[in-house]
Tab-separated table of C-alpha atoms (C1' of nucleotides) in Angstrom:
chain	number	residue	atom	x	y	z
A	1	MET	CA	25.863	-31.924	78.922
A	2	SER	CA	26.432	-28.187	78.579
A	3	HIS	CA	24.910	-26.856	81.759
A	4	SER	CA	23.859	-28.731	84.870
A	5	GLN	CA	24.387	-28.227	88.563
A	6	SER	CA	25.024	-31.928	89.102
A	7	SER	CA	28.554	-32.529	90.243
A	8	THR	CA	28.914	-35.743	88.338
A	9	LEU	CA	28.230	-36.487	84.704
A	10	ALA	CA	26.362	-39.626	85.680
A	11	ALA	CA	23.953	-37.615	87.825
A	12	ALA	CA	23.527	-35.033	85.089
A	13	ALA	CA	22.770	-37.724	82.536
A	14	GLU	CA	20.306	-39.297	84.947
A	15	ASP	CA	18.549	-35.977	85.486
A	16	ARG	CA	18.272	-35.293	81.826
A	17	LEU	CA	17.006	-38.744	80.916
A	18	ARG	CA	14.564	-38.600	83.795
A	19	ARG	CA	13.200	-35.297	82.546
A	20	GLU	CA	12.932	-36.575	79.015
A	21	ILE	CA	11.000	-39.591	80.189
A	22	PHE	CA	8.668	-37.442	82.278
A	23	ASP	CA	8.119	-35.054	79.395
A	24	GLY	CA	7.176	-37.877	77.099
A	25	GLN	CA	10.085	-37.267	74.752
A	26	LEU	CA	11.070	-40.843	75.487
A	27	PRO	CA	7.747	-42.678	75.318
A	28	PRO	CA	7.205	-46.038	77.054
A	29	GLY	CA	8.764	-48.871	75.140
A	30	THR	CA	11.568	-46.789	73.669
A	31	ARG	CA	14.772	-48.776	73.418
A	32	LEU	CA	17.825	-47.004	74.784
A	33	ALA	CA	21.354	-47.990	73.878
A	34	GLU	CA	24.306	-46.937	75.981
A	35	ALA	CA	26.454	-45.906	73.062
A	36	ALA	CA	23.727	-43.958	71.305
A	37	GLU	CA	22.709	-42.062	74.441
A	38	ALA	CA	26.346	-41.400	75.219
A	39	ARG	CA	26.811	-39.801	71.814
A	40	ARG	CA	23.586	-37.850	72.150
A	41	LEU	CA	24.430	-36.548	75.621
A	42	GLY	CA	28.034	-35.891	74.758
A	43	VAL	CA	29.568	-38.136	77.402
A	44	SER	CA	31.096	-41.575	77.394
A	45	ARG	CA	29.248	-44.786	78.062
A	46	VAL	CA	30.271	-45.039	81.701
A	47	PRO	CA	28.113	-42.219	83.106
A	48	VAL	CA	25.255	-43.315	80.852
A	49	ARG	CA	25.544	-46.830	82.175
A	50	GLU	CA	25.298	-45.567	85.739
A	51	ALA	CA	22.357	-43.353	84.854
A	52	PHE	CA	20.568	-46.349	83.333
A	53	ALA	CA	21.168	-48.347	86.493
A	54	ALA	CA	19.836	-45.559	88.690
A	55	LEU	CA	16.758	-45.063	86.534
A	56	GLU	CA	16.111	-48.763	86.506
A	57	ARG	CA	16.033	-48.962	90.271
A	58	ASP	CA	13.655	-45.993	90.205
A	59	GLY	CA	11.343	-47.951	87.968
A	60	LEU	CA	11.608	-45.661	84.943
A	61	LEU	CA	13.695	-48.037	82.865
A	62	GLU	CA	13.655	-51.759	82.538
A	63	PHE	CA	16.396	-54.214	81.630
A	64	THR	CA	15.277	-57.092	79.483
A	65	GLU	CA	16.615	-60.598	79.995
A	66	THR	CA	19.045	-60.043	77.167
A	67	GLY	CA	20.358	-56.815	78.618
A	68	ARG	CA	18.428	-54.352	76.500
A	69	THR	CA	17.297	-51.157	78.174
A	70	VAL	CA	13.732	-50.002	77.615
A	71	VAL	CA	11.585	-47.170	78.926
A	72	LYS	CA	9.127	-48.874	81.194
A	73	LYS	CA	5.509	-49.193	80.238
A	74	LEU	CA	3.089	-48.376	82.999
A	75	THR	CA	-0.146	-50.273	83.108
A	76	PRO	CA	-3.238	-49.564	85.225
A	77	GLN	CA	-2.099	-52.568	87.225
A	78	ASP	CA	1.116	-50.736	88.031
A	79	PHE	CA	-0.847	-47.758	89.141
A	80	GLU	CA	-3.036	-49.830	91.413
A	81	GLU	CA	0.088	-51.178	93.082
A	82	LEU	CA	1.417	-47.708	93.650
A	83	PHE	CA	-1.908	-46.622	95.028
A	84	ALA	CA	-2.075	-49.580	97.407
A	85	LEU	CA	1.389	-48.791	98.705
A	86	ARG	CA	0.665	-45.116	99.246
A	87	LEU	CA	-2.440	-46.153	101.137
A	88	LEU	CA	-0.308	-48.426	103.271
A	89	LEU	CA	2.699	-46.216	103.856
A	90	GLU	CA	1.453	-42.674	104.143
A	91	PRO	CA	-1.225	-42.969	106.822
A	92	SER	CA	1.281	-44.806	108.999
A	93	ALA	CA	3.824	-42.117	108.298
A	94	ALA	CA	1.311	-39.467	109.321
A	95	ARG	CA	0.641	-41.242	112.583
A	96	ALA	CA	4.353	-41.494	113.298
A	97	ALA	CA	4.900	-37.886	112.313
A	98	PHE	CA	2.562	-36.694	115.048
A	99	PRO	CA	3.296	-34.383	116.753
A	100	LEU	CA	5.045	-32.378	114.110
A	101	SER	CA	8.425	-30.882	114.902
A	102	GLN	CA	8.834	-27.147	114.545
A	103	LYS	CA	11.063	-27.711	111.545
A	104	HIS	CA	8.639	-29.882	109.662
A	105	ARG	CA	5.673	-27.659	110.491
A	106	LEU	CA	7.479	-24.737	108.908
A	107	LEU	CA	8.430	-26.760	105.858
A	108	LEU	CA	4.837	-27.843	105.355
A	109	GLU	CA	3.606	-24.282	105.720
A	110	GLU	CA	6.115	-23.114	103.165
A	111	ASN	CA	4.929	-25.826	100.845
A	112	LEU	CA	1.292	-24.762	101.160
A	113	SER	CA	2.218	-21.155	100.623
A	114	ALA	CA	4.154	-22.066	97.493
A	115	THR	CA	1.218	-24.136	96.292
A	116	ARG	CA	-1.111	-21.158	96.625
A	117	ASN	CA	1.244	-19.124	94.458
A	118	ALA	CA	1.934	-21.855	91.925
A	119	LYS	CA	1.193	-21.013	88.321
A	120	THR	CA	1.646	-24.190	86.336
A	121	LEU	CA	0.146	-27.618	86.706
A	122	ASP	CA	3.562	-29.242	86.820
A	123	GLU	CA	4.533	-27.014	89.696
A	124	VAL	CA	1.401	-27.873	91.650
A	125	THR	CA	2.047	-31.551	91.062
A	126	ARG	CA	5.605	-31.269	92.255
A	127	LEU	CA	4.531	-29.416	95.397
A	128	ASP	CA	1.795	-31.956	95.976
A	129	LEU	CA	4.263	-34.820	95.993
A	130	GLU	CA	6.650	-32.736	98.057
A	131	PHE	CA	3.979	-32.213	100.717
A	132	HIS	CA	3.424	-35.916	101.024
A	133	GLN	CA	7.123	-36.610	101.079
A	134	LEU	CA	7.608	-34.072	103.839
A	135	ILE	CA	5.130	-35.917	106.013
A	136	VAL	CA	6.860	-39.211	105.334
A	137	ALA	CA	10.150	-37.566	106.229
A	138	ALA	CA	8.597	-36.168	109.406
A	139	SER	CA	7.823	-39.710	110.512
A	140	GLY	CA	11.468	-39.965	111.499
A	141	ASN	CA	11.892	-43.327	109.795
A	142	ALA	CA	14.637	-42.835	107.244
A	143	ARG	CA	13.970	-46.196	105.619
A	144	LEU	CA	10.297	-45.455	105.252
A	145	LEU	CA	11.292	-42.276	103.461
A	146	LYS	CA	13.592	-44.255	101.235
A	147	LEU	CA	10.796	-46.646	100.331
A	148	TRP	CA	8.462	-43.780	99.569
A	149	ARG	CA	11.023	-42.052	97.411
A	150	SER	CA	11.480	-45.235	95.441
A	151	LEU	CA	7.825	-44.983	94.470
A	152	ARG	CA	7.908	-41.288	93.713
A	153	SER	CA	9.431	-41.459	90.251
A	154	GLU	CA	6.839	-43.849	88.956
A	155	LEU	CA	4.146	-41.751	90.544
A	156	GLU	CA	5.412	-38.628	88.825
A	157	LEU	CA	5.532	-40.530	85.571
A	158	TRP	CA	1.908	-41.532	85.896
A	159	LEU	CA	0.752	-38.084	86.832
A	160	GLY	CA	2.638	-36.687	83.868
A	161	TYR	CA	0.860	-39.046	81.515
A	162	LEU	CA	-2.501	-38.250	82.993
A	163	HIS	CA	-1.926	-34.528	82.812
A	164	ARG	CA	-1.087	-34.694	79.173
A	165	GLN	CA	-4.258	-36.639	78.518
A	166	HIS	CA	-6.592	-34.497	80.597
A	167	ARG	CA	-4.897	-31.163	80.531
A	168	ASP	CA	-8.058	-29.141	81.032
A	169	GLN	CA	-9.946	-30.926	83.741
A	170	ASP	CA	-7.098	-31.378	86.180
A	171	LEU	CA	-6.564	-27.709	86.819
A	172	ASN	CA	-9.869	-27.438	88.620
A	173	THR	CA	-9.646	-30.576	90.696
A	174	ARG	CA	-6.175	-29.576	91.745
A	175	VAL	CA	-7.601	-26.807	93.878
A	176	GLY	CA	-9.199	-29.440	96.002
A	177	THR	CA	-5.871	-31.083	96.652
A	178	ALA	CA	-4.356	-27.919	98.012
A	179	GLY	CA	-7.292	-27.358	100.327
A	180	SER	CA	-7.043	-30.961	101.461
A	181	HIS	CA	-3.434	-30.419	102.390
A	182	GLU	CA	-4.286	-27.398	104.493
A	183	GLU	CA	-6.841	-29.511	106.293
A	184	ILE	CA	-4.188	-32.116	106.995
A	185	LEU	CA	-1.764	-29.622	108.424
A	186	LEU	CA	-4.529	-28.190	110.600
A	187	CYS	CA	-5.258	-31.691	111.836
A	188	PHE	CA	-1.635	-32.074	112.895
A	189	GLN	CA	-1.835	-28.858	114.858
A	190	THR	CA	-5.155	-29.354	116.558
A	191	ARG	CA	-5.927	-33.047	116.780
A	192	SER	CA	-4.400	-36.457	117.433
A	193	ALA	CA	-2.134	-38.972	115.769
A	194	PRO	CA	-4.964	-41.385	114.889
A	195	ALA	CA	-6.964	-38.487	113.470
A	196	CYS	CA	-4.060	-37.559	111.226
A	197	GLU	CA	-3.653	-41.132	110.123
A	198	LYS	CA	-7.321	-41.405	109.263
A	199	LEU	CA	-7.368	-38.090	107.433
A	200	MET	CA	-4.342	-39.043	105.371
A	201	ARG	CA	-5.976	-42.288	104.451
A	202	GLU	CA	-9.086	-40.509	103.292
A	203	HIS	CA	-7.012	-37.982	101.411
A	204	ILE	CA	-5.306	-40.726	99.430
A	205	LEU	CA	-8.564	-42.545	98.818
A	206	GLY	CA	-9.977	-39.296	97.490
A	207	TRP	CA	-6.924	-38.789	95.342
A	208	ARG	CA	-7.445	-42.205	93.810
A	209	GLU	CA	-11.041	-41.317	93.223
A	210	TRP	CA	-10.667	-38.234	91.057
A	211	LEU	CA	-7.847	-39.629	88.952
A	212	PRO	CA	-9.157	-40.458	85.498
A	213	LEU	CA	-8.062	-44.024	85.034
A	214	SER	CA	-8.488	-47.208	83.088
A	215	ASP	CA	-10.109	-45.503	80.109
A	216	GLU	CA	-6.838	-44.856	78.389
A	217	ASN	CA	-3.372	-45.775	79.455
A	218	PRO	CA	0.070	-45.039	78.087
A	219	SER	CA	1.187	-48.613	77.653
A	220	LYS	CA	1.191	-50.548	74.413
B	1	MET	CA	36.510	-64.793	90.825
B	2	SER	CA	37.376	-68.402	90.136
B	3	HIS	CA	33.977	-70.080	90.416
B	4	SER	CA	30.590	-68.494	90.540
B	5	GLN	CA	27.307	-69.188	88.812
B	6	SER	CA	26.656	-65.497	88.292
B	7	SER	CA	26.630	-64.686	84.629
B	8	THR	CA	28.233	-61.315	85.117
B	9	LEU	CA	31.384	-60.429	86.999
B	10	ALA	CA	29.608	-57.510	88.626
B	11	ALA	CA	26.972	-59.836	90.068
B	12	ALA	CA	29.633	-62.271	91.218
B	13	ALA	CA	31.576	-59.509	92.925
B	14	GLU	CA	28.382	-58.291	94.553
B	15	ASP	CA	27.567	-61.771	95.834
B	16	ARG	CA	31.014	-62.263	97.239
B	17	LEU	CA	31.165	-58.886	98.946
B	18	ARG	CA	27.685	-59.400	100.307
B	19	ARG	CA	28.689	-62.716	101.788
B	20	GLU	CA	31.835	-61.271	103.288
B	21	ILE	CA	29.842	-58.495	104.895
B	22	PHE	CA	27.324	-60.965	106.275
B	23	ASP	CA	30.066	-63.223	107.582
B	24	GLY	CA	31.700	-60.378	109.415
B	25	GLN	CA	34.901	-60.582	107.387
B	26	LEU	CA	34.203	-56.985	106.438
B	27	PRO	CA	33.125	-55.447	109.741
B	28	PRO	CA	31.046	-52.253	109.891
B	29	GLY	CA	33.125	-49.192	109.229
B	30	THR	CA	35.588	-50.938	106.941
B	31	ARG	CA	36.656	-48.700	104.123
B	32	LEU	CA	36.526	-50.261	100.700
B	33	ALA	CA	38.432	-48.932	97.727
B	34	GLU	CA	37.473	-49.849	94.192
B	35	ALA	CA	41.003	-50.529	93.045
B	36	ALA	CA	41.943	-52.597	96.080
B	37	GLU	CA	38.808	-54.750	95.888
B	38	ALA	CA	39.311	-55.134	92.155
B	39	ARG	CA	42.801	-56.508	92.757
B	40	ARG	CA	41.598	-58.736	95.561
B	41	LEU	CA	38.705	-60.156	93.528
B	42	GLY	CA	40.742	-60.446	90.378
B	43	VAL	CA	38.557	-58.238	88.221
B	44	SER	CA	38.757	-54.691	86.970
B	45	ARG	CA	37.282	-51.689	88.695
B	46	VAL	CA	34.153	-51.555	86.578
B	47	PRO	CA	32.355	-54.615	87.987
B	48	VAL	CA	33.493	-53.634	91.473
B	49	ARG	CA	32.053	-50.190	90.981
B	50	GLU	CA	28.723	-51.676	89.987
B	51	ALA	CA	28.795	-54.065	92.917
B	52	PHE	CA	29.409	-51.146	95.280
B	53	ALA	CA	26.458	-49.278	93.797
B	54	ALA	CA	24.197	-52.293	94.165
B	55	LEU	CA	25.270	-52.932	97.745
B	56	GLU	CA	24.776	-49.287	98.604
B	57	ARG	CA	21.202	-49.339	97.433
B	58	ASP	CA	20.748	-52.486	99.501
B	59	GLY	CA	21.938	-50.607	102.552
B	60	LEU	CA	25.050	-52.688	103.144
B	61	LEU	CA	27.505	-50.031	102.023
B	62	GLU	CA	27.492	-46.299	102.411
B	63	PHE	CA	29.025	-43.571	100.277
B	64	THR	CA	30.486	-40.696	102.252
B	65	GLU	CA	30.184	-37.110	101.045
B	66	THR	CA	33.696	-37.312	99.680
B	67	GLY	CA	32.968	-40.467	97.736
B	68	ARG	CA	34.515	-42.989	100.066
B	69	THR	CA	32.819	-46.364	100.361
B	70	VAL	CA	32.286	-47.779	103.827
B	71	VAL	CA	30.589	-50.862	105.238
B	72	LYS	CA	27.511	-49.504	106.924
B	73	LYS	CA	27.208	-49.464	110.676
B	74	LEU	CA	23.896	-50.659	111.994
B	75	THR	CA	22.538	-49.068	115.147
B	76	PRO	CA	19.624	-50.215	117.313
B	77	GLN	CA	17.791	-47.256	115.780
B	78	ASP	CA	18.278	-48.823	112.372
B	79	PHE	CA	16.863	-52.045	113.641
B	80	GLU	CA	13.810	-50.351	115.101
B	81	GLU	CA	13.138	-48.819	111.712
B	82	LEU	CA	13.366	-52.173	110.031
B	83	PHE	CA	11.083	-53.676	112.632
B	84	ALA	CA	8.511	-50.904	112.192
B	85	LEU	CA	8.497	-51.432	108.456
B	86	ARG	CA	8.101	-55.182	108.704
B	87	LEU	CA	5.204	-54.600	111.056
B	88	LEU	CA	3.666	-52.278	108.504
B	89	LEU	CA	4.331	-54.232	105.321
B	90	GLU	CA	4.007	-57.895	106.165
B	91	PRO	CA	0.575	-58.037	107.808
B	92	SER	CA	-0.833	-56.136	104.846
B	93	ALA	CA	0.927	-58.488	102.505
B	94	ALA	CA	-0.593	-61.445	104.338
B	95	ARG	CA	-4.064	-59.964	104.000
B	96	ALA	CA	-3.551	-59.413	100.289
B	97	ALA	CA	-2.070	-62.874	99.847
B	98	PHE	CA	-5.304	-64.479	101.037
B	99	PRO	CA	-6.431	-66.794	99.622
B	100	LEU	CA	-3.166	-68.450	98.712
B	101	SER	CA	-2.669	-69.651	95.175
B	102	GLN	CA	-1.806	-73.281	94.639
B	103	LYS	CA	1.677	-72.324	93.585
B	104	HIS	CA	2.432	-70.276	96.664
B	105	ARG	CA	0.913	-72.803	98.995
B	106	LEU	CA	3.272	-75.430	97.629
B	107	LEU	CA	6.245	-73.117	97.912
B	108	LEU	CA	5.433	-72.369	101.526
B	109	GLU	CA	5.024	-76.051	102.303
B	110	GLU	CA	8.380	-76.785	100.708
B	111	ASN	CA	9.877	-74.056	102.814
B	112	LEU	CA	8.508	-75.497	106.035
B	113	SER	CA	9.683	-78.934	105.073
B	114	ALA	CA	13.163	-77.607	104.395
B	115	THR	CA	13.122	-75.776	107.704
B	116	ARG	CA	12.355	-78.990	109.561
B	117	ASN	CA	15.365	-80.632	107.916
B	118	ALA	CA	17.687	-77.686	108.321
B	119	LYS	CA	20.943	-78.327	110.113
B	120	THR	CA	22.640	-74.984	110.600
B	121	LEU	CA	21.451	-71.770	112.140
B	122	ASP	CA	22.285	-69.822	108.999
B	123	GLU	CA	20.132	-72.141	106.969
B	124	VAL	CA	17.180	-71.732	109.322
B	125	THR	CA	17.568	-67.974	109.179
B	126	ARG	CA	17.638	-67.988	105.414
B	127	LEU	CA	14.529	-70.146	105.251
B	128	ASP	CA	12.834	-67.942	107.809
B	129	LEU	CA	13.340	-64.845	105.680
B	130	GLU	CA	12.384	-66.837	102.611
B	131	PHE	CA	9.070	-67.795	104.192
B	132	HIS	CA	8.230	-64.197	104.866
B	133	GLN	CA	9.328	-63.142	101.427
B	134	LEU	CA	7.136	-65.811	99.874
B	135	ILE	CA	4.108	-64.377	101.604
B	136	VAL	CA	4.974	-60.881	100.438
B	137	ALA	CA	5.377	-62.249	96.935
B	138	ALA	CA	2.024	-64.015	97.228
B	139	SER	CA	0.381	-60.651	97.837
B	140	GLY	CA	0.615	-60.111	94.112
B	141	ASN	CA	2.021	-56.608	94.503
B	142	ALA	CA	5.368	-56.641	92.736
B	143	ARG	CA	6.343	-53.258	94.144
B	144	LEU	CA	5.572	-54.332	97.675
B	145	LEU	CA	7.898	-57.268	97.115
B	146	LYS	CA	10.545	-54.922	95.817
B	147	LEU	CA	10.257	-52.762	98.925
B	148	TRP	CA	10.480	-55.780	101.168
B	149	ARG	CA	13.510	-57.106	99.368
B	150	SER	CA	15.200	-53.777	99.820
B	151	LEU	CA	14.927	-54.316	103.560
B	152	ARG	CA	16.033	-57.920	103.478
B	153	SER	CA	19.755	-57.374	103.191
B	154	GLU	CA	19.916	-55.150	106.216
B	155	LEU	CA	17.740	-57.599	108.079
B	156	GLU	CA	20.057	-60.465	107.234
B	157	LEU	CA	22.981	-58.371	108.330
B	158	TRP	CA	21.410	-57.721	111.700
B	159	LEU	CA	20.471	-61.324	112.242
B	160	GLY	CA	24.014	-62.328	111.354
B	161	TYR	CA	25.427	-60.009	113.970
B	162	LEU	CA	23.014	-61.218	116.587
B	163	HIS	CA	23.728	-64.849	115.846
B	164	ARG	CA	27.418	-64.356	116.276
B	165	GLN	CA	26.821	-62.681	119.601
B	166	HIS	CA	24.308	-65.176	120.950
B	167	ARG	CA	25.269	-68.313	119.164
B	168	ASP	CA	23.953	-70.677	121.842
B	169	GLN	CA	20.594	-69.288	122.851
B	170	ASP	CA	19.209	-68.708	119.393
B	171	LEU	CA	19.128	-72.342	118.393
B	172	ASN	CA	16.373	-73.055	120.855
B	173	THR	CA	14.203	-70.056	120.172
B	174	ARG	CA	14.432	-70.805	116.490
B	175	VAL	CA	12.260	-73.854	116.944
B	176	GLY	CA	9.441	-71.553	117.929
B	177	THR	CA	9.775	-69.626	114.723
B	178	ALA	CA	9.307	-72.711	112.617
B	179	GLY	CA	6.209	-73.699	114.573
B	180	SER	CA	4.881	-70.197	114.220
B	181	HIS	CA	5.254	-70.433	110.481
B	182	GLU	CA	3.287	-73.642	110.348
B	183	GLU	CA	0.562	-71.934	112.291
B	184	ILE	CA	0.496	-69.127	109.753
B	185	LEU	CA	0.196	-71.481	106.823
B	186	LEU	CA	-2.600	-73.303	108.584
B	187	CYS	CA	-4.353	-69.996	109.098
B	188	PHE	CA	-4.199	-69.328	105.383
B	189	GLN	CA	-5.790	-72.683	104.679
B	190	THR	CA	-8.536	-72.620	107.254
B	191	ARG	CA	-9.366	-69.054	108.160
B	192	SER	CA	-9.807	-65.549	106.750
B	193	ALA	CA	-7.741	-62.718	105.371
B	194	PRO	CA	-8.081	-60.525	108.497
B	195	ALA	CA	-7.116	-63.509	110.641
B	196	CYS	CA	-3.952	-64.000	108.595
B	197	GLU	CA	-3.135	-60.331	108.834
B	198	LYS	CA	-3.550	-60.368	112.585
B	199	LEU	CA	-1.531	-63.532	113.017
B	200	MET	CA	1.299	-62.155	110.914
B	201	ARG	CA	1.306	-59.020	112.999
B	202	GLU	CA	1.562	-61.016	116.170
B	203	HIS	CA	4.263	-63.177	114.677
B	204	ILE	CA	6.405	-60.150	113.938
B	205	LEU	CA	5.741	-58.631	117.326
B	206	GLY	CA	6.848	-61.907	118.853
B	207	TRP	CA	9.917	-61.975	116.671
B	208	ARG	CA	10.834	-58.502	117.888
B	209	GLU	CA	10.323	-59.716	121.421
B	210	TRP	CA	12.791	-62.560	121.577
B	211	LEU	CA	15.548	-60.764	119.728
B	212	PRO	CA	18.295	-59.842	122.145
B	213	LEU	CA	18.733	-56.138	121.505
B	214	SER	CA	20.080	-52.881	122.760
B	215	ASP	CA	22.570	-54.496	125.153
B	216	GLU	CA	25.341	-54.726	122.632
B	217	ASN	CA	25.361	-53.603	119.047
B	218	PRO	CA	27.886	-53.804	116.278
B	219	SER	CA	28.165	-50.069	115.694
B	220	LYS	CA	30.920	-47.818	116.970
C	1	DA	C1'	5.790	-66.741	49.478
C	2	DT	C1'	7.713	-68.810	53.523
C	3	DG	C1'	10.833	-70.862	56.581
C	4	DG	C1'	15.411	-71.192	57.921
C	5	DC	C1'	20.397	-70.243	57.623
C	6	DT	C1'	24.352	-67.240	57.602
C	7	DC	C1'	26.820	-63.312	58.000
C	8	DC	C1'	27.217	-58.781	59.791
C	9	DT	C1'	26.255	-55.227	62.835
C	10	DA	C1'	25.217	-53.256	67.195
C	11	DC	C1'	25.153	-53.691	71.868
C	12	DG	C1'	26.538	-54.744	76.568
C	13	DG	C1'	30.380	-56.453	79.702
C	14	DT	C1'	34.884	-55.688	80.883
C	15	DA	C1'	39.644	-53.983	80.967
C	16	DT	C1'	42.847	-50.319	80.862
C	17	DA	C1'	44.363	-45.557	80.891
C	18	DC	C1'	44.102	-40.702	82.268
C	19	DC	C1'	42.911	-36.904	85.193
C	20	DG	C1'	41.708	-33.922	88.981
C	21	DA	C1'	40.848	-33.886	93.716
C	22	DA	C1'	41.285	-35.458	98.255
C	23	DT	C1'	44.266	-37.650	101.722
C	24	DC	C1'	48.136	-38.835	104.181
C	25	DG	C1'	52.875	-38.724	105.444
C	26	DT	C1'	56.861	-36.102	106.098
C	27	DG	C1'	59.719	-32.532	107.120
C	28	DA	C1'	60.536	-27.753	108.097
C	29	DA	C1'	59.436	-23.807	110.828
C	30	DA	C1'	57.778	-21.747	115.102
D	1	DT	C1'	56.880	-30.527	120.575
D	2	DT	C1'	53.411	-28.730	117.798
D	3	DT	C1'	51.781	-27.019	113.585
D	4	DC	C1'	51.676	-25.972	109.067
D	5	DA	C1'	52.755	-26.733	104.411
D	6	DC	C1'	53.956	-29.353	100.569
D	7	DG	C1'	54.771	-33.409	97.930
D	8	DA	C1'	53.565	-38.219	96.991
D	9	DT	C1'	50.011	-41.365	96.799
D	10	DT	C1'	45.458	-42.953	96.557
D	11	DC	C1'	40.953	-42.726	95.055
D	12	DG	C1'	36.891	-41.931	92.335
D	13	DG	C1'	35.096	-40.100	87.749
D	14	DT	C1'	35.495	-40.557	83.067
D	15	DA	C1'	37.144	-41.870	78.429
D	16	DT	C1'	38.543	-45.284	75.255
D	17	DA	C1'	39.375	-49.906	73.516
D	18	DC	C1'	38.458	-54.836	73.057
D	19	DC	C1'	35.608	-58.890	73.040
D	20	DG	C1'	31.852	-62.170	72.797
D	21	DT	C1'	27.287	-62.484	71.703
D	22	DA	C1'	22.589	-61.572	70.495
D	23	DG	C1'	19.552	-59.704	66.706
D	24	DG	C1'	18.546	-58.553	62.352
D	25	DA	C1'	18.983	-58.356	57.330
D	26	DG	C1'	19.570	-60.626	53.335
D	27	DC	C1'	19.834	-64.859	50.844
D	28	DC	C1'	18.910	-69.449	49.760
D	29	DA	C1'	16.180	-73.510	49.576
D	30	DT	C1'	11.766	-75.445	49.733
DNA sequence: ATGGCTCCTACGGTATACCGAATCGTGAAA
DNA sequence: TTTCACGATTCGGTATACCGTAGGAGCCAT
């Protein structure tokens, strides 16, 4: 664990494992053992154990009945669940976030500006999720934000898989996402809470639409 | 940790601490130290540490910036957030749960039967939450159930506080809850998905209504 | 060749020990 | 009396060690 800004070894281990799972270095189904990962990461089993626990509650790992730890396999069914929950949570969050506070308006504008300047697909994806999270945060319901964040890791995992499978096509469709976000922010500034809710709903439905799904999936 | 059906000491410690928090033996704001709790529970620090982590993610404990562990204080604001989320999640779950599978219908009927025979207020409360959880589970969305369960502990905590403050009055109003649940099950068997969604929404609104709030709260 | 049994290994659960940092109490100085 | 500083204590983070058990490999019997 040579360099990492995390204050605790457990957090550093969690970050690293999370990244390795996202990057596909630890494909779904991989069995992880505390001792082995501890050796590999150069720490003892205790921080690794805590990292496993954290990643499990984020849905990236899975504990079997017998205590084994496995990188979770995501099925199209899993994705449909995530989609259904976004469709449930985010429009409501948008409605509650209206009207936007000065602070959150600025944060969203910064996000859009960063998105316009983004160079890589991963960066655009991260900013995309960040935009949505900002709106959930703006709703003022801390627990709602917590629920959303608990879905975020799995979402990122899915998007990562999809990007690796359709590296070419996504870059174009991504432009649409950014424009859609600008439209949403404009809606917050010029229209009503129900309008924002409706627009967010349509945005997520559209997002579901252009995602290439169910032809190939990373599980099994 | 003399007797407990939990297979692991960490789970047993978690159960015990959870119960003590619910019972009010560990009032909000109480500072918990790993070593002290380990001595008190007769285990080492490791299981206690894991129990703390689990209870923190359940919202019953709180880690301060400096790493201290404190029993969380619930404010009326917290309760409003929980209420808003139930109002968002559960009606949708009811819609998705329609039509009820044989299995879930039986489970709900068992629940109502147990409620009719219940003797103590705590038991009725537990069965009440169980009824709602069953419907969320019947929605078929495992992640939705996970989100709901993550709210349950805090909900139980709140209800526990309220019961201790209004021990007399609640017993009567509880009868209404049970009847309301029967109505909901009937709706599932005789009407439509939107009807169930609407009824669930009204049920939760009614629940919010009769709860004695904002006059006294356990925080600060 | 196949099914089952046994032994061995690897893994997770737990206890204990060590360390640095934060906290609190105490006493000295202003 | 108040305040500041310093030492003792506590606490959380981490490492290491021990134990029981589950899984797997190899062997034997059929």
